mmCIF file of C-alpha atoms and ligand atoms in Angstrom:
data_model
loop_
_atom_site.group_PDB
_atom_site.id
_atom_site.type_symbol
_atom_site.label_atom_id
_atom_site.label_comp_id
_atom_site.label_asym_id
_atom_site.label_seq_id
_atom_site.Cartn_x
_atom_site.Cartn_y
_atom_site.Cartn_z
ATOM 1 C CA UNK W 51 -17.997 -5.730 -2.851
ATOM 2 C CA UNK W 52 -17.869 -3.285 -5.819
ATOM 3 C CA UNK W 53 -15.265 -2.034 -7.447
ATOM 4 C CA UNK W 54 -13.616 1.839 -6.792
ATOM 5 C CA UNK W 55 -12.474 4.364 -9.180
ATOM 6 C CA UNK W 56 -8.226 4.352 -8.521
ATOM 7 C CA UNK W 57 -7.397 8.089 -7.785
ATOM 8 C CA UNK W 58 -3.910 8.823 -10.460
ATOM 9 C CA UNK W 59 -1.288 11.096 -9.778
ATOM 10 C CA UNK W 60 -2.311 14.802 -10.250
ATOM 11 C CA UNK W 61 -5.509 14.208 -7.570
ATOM 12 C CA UNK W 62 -4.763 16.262 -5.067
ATOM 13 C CA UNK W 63 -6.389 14.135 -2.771
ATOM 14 C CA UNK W 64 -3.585 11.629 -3.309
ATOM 15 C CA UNK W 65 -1.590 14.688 -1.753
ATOM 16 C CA UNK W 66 -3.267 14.876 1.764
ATOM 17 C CA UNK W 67 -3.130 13.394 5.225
ATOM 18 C CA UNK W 68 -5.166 10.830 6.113
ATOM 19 C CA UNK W 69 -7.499 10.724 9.335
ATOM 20 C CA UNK W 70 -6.839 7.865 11.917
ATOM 21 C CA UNK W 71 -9.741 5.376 12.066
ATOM 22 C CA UNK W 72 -11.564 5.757 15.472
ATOM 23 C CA UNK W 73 -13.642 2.666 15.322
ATOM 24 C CA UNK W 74 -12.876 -0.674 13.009
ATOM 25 C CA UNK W 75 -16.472 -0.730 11.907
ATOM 26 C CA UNK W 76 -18.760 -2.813 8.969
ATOM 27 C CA UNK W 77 -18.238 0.629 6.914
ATOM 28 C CA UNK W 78 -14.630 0.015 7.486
ATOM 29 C CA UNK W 79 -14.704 -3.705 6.191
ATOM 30 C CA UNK W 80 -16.696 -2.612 3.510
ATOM 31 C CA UNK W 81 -13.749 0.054 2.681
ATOM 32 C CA UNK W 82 -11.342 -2.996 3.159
ATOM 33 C CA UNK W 83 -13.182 -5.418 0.681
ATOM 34 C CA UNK W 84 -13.743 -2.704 -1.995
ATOM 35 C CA UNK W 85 -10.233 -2.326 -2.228
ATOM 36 C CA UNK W 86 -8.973 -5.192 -2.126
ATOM 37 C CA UNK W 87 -11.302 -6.252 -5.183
ATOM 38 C CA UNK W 88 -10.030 -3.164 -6.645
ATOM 39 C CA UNK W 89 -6.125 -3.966 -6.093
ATOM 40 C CA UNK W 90 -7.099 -7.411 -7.998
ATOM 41 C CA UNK W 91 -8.829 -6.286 -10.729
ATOM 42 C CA UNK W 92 -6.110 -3.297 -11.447
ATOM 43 C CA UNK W 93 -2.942 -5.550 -13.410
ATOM 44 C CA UNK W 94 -0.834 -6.795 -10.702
ATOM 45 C CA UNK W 95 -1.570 -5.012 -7.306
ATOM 46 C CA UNK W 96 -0.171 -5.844 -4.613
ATOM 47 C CA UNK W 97 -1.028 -3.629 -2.171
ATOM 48 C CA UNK W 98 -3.339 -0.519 -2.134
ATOM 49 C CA UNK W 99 -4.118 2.505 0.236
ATOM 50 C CA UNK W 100 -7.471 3.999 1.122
ATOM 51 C CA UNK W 101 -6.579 7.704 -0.538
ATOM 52 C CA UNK W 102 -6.355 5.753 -3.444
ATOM 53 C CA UNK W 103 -9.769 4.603 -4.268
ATOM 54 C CA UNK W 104 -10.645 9.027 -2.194
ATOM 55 C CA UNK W 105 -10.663 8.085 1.002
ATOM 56 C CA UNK W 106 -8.753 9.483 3.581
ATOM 57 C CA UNK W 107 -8.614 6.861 5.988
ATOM 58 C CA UNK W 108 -5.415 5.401 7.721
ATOM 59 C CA UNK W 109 -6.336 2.030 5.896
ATOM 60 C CA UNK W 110 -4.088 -0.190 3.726
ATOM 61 C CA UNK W 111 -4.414 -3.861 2.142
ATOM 62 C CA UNK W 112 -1.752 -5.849 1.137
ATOM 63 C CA UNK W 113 -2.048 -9.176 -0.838
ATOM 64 C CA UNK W 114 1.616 -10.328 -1.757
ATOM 65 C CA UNK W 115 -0.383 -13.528 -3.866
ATOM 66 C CA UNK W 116 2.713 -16.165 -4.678
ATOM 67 C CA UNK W 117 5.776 -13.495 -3.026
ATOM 68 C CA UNK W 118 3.565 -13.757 0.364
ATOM 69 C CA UNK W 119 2.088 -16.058 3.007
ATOM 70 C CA UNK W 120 -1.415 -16.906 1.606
ATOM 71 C CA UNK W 121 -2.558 -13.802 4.122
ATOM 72 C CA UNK W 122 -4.404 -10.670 2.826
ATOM 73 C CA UNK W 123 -3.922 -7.924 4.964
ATOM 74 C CA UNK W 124 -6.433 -5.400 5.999
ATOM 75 C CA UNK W 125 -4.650 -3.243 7.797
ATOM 76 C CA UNK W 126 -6.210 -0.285 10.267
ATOM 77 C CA UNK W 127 -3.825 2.774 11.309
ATOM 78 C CA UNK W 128 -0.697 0.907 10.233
ATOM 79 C CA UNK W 129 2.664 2.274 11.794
ATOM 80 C CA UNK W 130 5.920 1.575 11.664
ATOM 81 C CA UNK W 131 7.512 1.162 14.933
ATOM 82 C CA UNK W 132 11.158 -0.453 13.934
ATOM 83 C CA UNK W 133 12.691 -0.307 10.915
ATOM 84 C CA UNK W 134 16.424 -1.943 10.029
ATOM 85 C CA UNK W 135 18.281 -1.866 6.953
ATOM 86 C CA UNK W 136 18.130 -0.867 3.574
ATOM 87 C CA UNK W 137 17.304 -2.351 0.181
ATOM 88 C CA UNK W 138 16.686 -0.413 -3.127
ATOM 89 C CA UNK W 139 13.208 -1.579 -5.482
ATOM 90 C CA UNK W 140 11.919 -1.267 -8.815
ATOM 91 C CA UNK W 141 8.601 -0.149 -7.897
ATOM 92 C CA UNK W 142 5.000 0.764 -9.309
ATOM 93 C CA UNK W 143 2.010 2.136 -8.360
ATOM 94 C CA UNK W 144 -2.014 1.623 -9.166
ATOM 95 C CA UNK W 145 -1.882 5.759 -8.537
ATOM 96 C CA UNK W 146 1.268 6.155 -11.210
ATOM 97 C CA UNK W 147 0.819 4.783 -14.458
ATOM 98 C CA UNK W 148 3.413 3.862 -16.999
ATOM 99 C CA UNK W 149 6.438 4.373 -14.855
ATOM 100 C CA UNK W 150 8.888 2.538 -12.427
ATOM 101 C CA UNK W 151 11.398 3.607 -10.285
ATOM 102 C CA UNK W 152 13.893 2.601 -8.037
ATOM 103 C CA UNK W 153 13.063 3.552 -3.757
ATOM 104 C CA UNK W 154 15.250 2.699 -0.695
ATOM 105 C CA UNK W 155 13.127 1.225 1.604
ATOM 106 C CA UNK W 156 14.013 -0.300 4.871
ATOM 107 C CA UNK W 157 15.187 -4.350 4.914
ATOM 108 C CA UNK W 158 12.921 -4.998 7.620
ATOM 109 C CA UNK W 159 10.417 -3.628 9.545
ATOM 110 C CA UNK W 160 8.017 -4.216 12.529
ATOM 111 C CA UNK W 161 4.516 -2.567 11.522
ATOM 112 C CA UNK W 162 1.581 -2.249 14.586
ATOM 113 C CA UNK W 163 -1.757 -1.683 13.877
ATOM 114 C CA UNK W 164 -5.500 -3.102 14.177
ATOM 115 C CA UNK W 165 -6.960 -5.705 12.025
ATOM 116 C CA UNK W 166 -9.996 -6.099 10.228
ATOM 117 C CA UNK W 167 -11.791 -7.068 13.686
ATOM 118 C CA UNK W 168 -9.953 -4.161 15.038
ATOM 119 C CA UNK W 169 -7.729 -6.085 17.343
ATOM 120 C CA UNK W 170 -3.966 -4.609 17.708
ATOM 121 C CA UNK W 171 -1.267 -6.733 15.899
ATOM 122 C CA UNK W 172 2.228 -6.828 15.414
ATOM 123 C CA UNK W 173 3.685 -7.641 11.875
ATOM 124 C CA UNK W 174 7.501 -8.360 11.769
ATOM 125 C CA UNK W 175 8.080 -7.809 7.774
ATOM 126 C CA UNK W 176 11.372 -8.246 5.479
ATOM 127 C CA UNK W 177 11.886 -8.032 1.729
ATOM 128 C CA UNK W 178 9.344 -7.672 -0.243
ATOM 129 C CA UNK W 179 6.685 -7.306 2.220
ATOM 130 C CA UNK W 180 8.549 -4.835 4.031
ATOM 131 C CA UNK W 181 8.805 -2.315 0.673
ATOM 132 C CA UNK W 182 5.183 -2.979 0.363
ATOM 133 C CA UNK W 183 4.284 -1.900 3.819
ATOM 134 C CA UNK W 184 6.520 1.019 3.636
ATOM 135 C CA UNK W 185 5.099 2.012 0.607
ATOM 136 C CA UNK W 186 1.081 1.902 1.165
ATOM 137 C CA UNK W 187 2.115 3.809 4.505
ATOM 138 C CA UNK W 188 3.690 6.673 2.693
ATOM 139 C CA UNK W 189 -0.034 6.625 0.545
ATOM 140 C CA UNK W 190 -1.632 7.510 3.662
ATOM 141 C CA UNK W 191 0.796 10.727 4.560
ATOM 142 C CA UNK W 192 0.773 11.673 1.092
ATOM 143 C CA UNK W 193 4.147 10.502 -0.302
ATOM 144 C CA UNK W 194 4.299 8.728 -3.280
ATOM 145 C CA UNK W 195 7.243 6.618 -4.631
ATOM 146 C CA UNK W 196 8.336 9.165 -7.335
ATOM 147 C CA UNK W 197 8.870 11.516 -4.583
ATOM 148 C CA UNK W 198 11.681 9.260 -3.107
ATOM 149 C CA UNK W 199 12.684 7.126 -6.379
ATOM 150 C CA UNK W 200 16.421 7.464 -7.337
ATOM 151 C CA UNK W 201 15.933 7.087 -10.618
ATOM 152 C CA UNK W 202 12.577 7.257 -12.750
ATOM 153 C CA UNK W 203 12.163 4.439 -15.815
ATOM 154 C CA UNK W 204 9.371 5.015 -18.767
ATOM 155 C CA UNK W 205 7.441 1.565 -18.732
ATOM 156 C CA UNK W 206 8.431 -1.148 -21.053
ATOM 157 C CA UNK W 207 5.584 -2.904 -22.287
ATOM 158 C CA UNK W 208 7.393 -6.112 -21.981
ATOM 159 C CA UNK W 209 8.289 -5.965 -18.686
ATOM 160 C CA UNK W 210 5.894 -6.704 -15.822
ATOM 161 C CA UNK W 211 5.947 -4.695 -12.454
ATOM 162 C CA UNK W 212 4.183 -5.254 -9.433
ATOM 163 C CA UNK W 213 1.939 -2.183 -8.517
ATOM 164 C CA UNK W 214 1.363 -1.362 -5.227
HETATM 165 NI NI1 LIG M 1274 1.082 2.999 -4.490
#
């Protein structure tokens, strides 16, 4: 594994569309295990996309640590496919440094995609997963949470924030 420079906000790349992944390949994995090391080593990630680390790849890992399941999740052209409800988050992001803000994100939702092994599966997510799902998805269309935050907070260096 090796570690990946985090792309911050003012990349462009951060910006773009990402390309559906054709075949769930050792290249892929790789992509998978650099960012997850990446997401660990950054101060509380919990989730990270592939355009941030500059590649645009439909890719996204989520690790919710002690909030989650014990599961990592190396997800391959993640989509949404139900969504109910609403809840509002203090959110962060690896790609936006040294601010928070507050995002509606759906209650639940029902994610599909292929897994590391590039077999289909079917995630039904709530709470916190579910904002973190929503939220490395939006990575991968170029939308970041400041562009749908109600309200924008300065970091407080005694607070912590999970980044995703
Ligand atoms: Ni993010």
């Amino acid at each position: 594994m090796a570690l990946r420079q985090i792309r911050e906000v003012g990349d462009n790349l951060l910006r773009k569309k990402s390309r559906p992944v054709e075949v769930v390949d050792d290249k892929i994995r790789q992509l998978m295990d650099d960012m997850y090391e990446t997401m660990k080593n950054a101060d509380d990630g919990i989730g990270i996309a592939a355009p941030q680390v500059g590649v645009l790849k439909r890719v996204i890992v989520i690790d919710l640590g002690e909030e989650g399941d014990g599961h990592v999740y190396k997800l391959v052209n993640p989509v949404i496919i139900k969504q109910k409800g609403e809840q509002v988050c203090r959110e962060g992001c690896l790609s936006v440094p040294g601010v928070t803000g507050d995002v509606i994100r759906p209650k639940e939702v029902v994610v599909e995609a292929l897994d590391e092994n590039g077999k289909p599966i079917k995630i039904k997510a709530k709470d916190l997963f579910a904002i973190c799902l929503s939220h490395e998805i939006d990575h991968l269309d170029g939308v970041l949470f400041i562009d749908k935050a109600t309200e924008i907070f300065e970091d407080d260096e005694n607070t912590e924030e999970e980044k995703k």
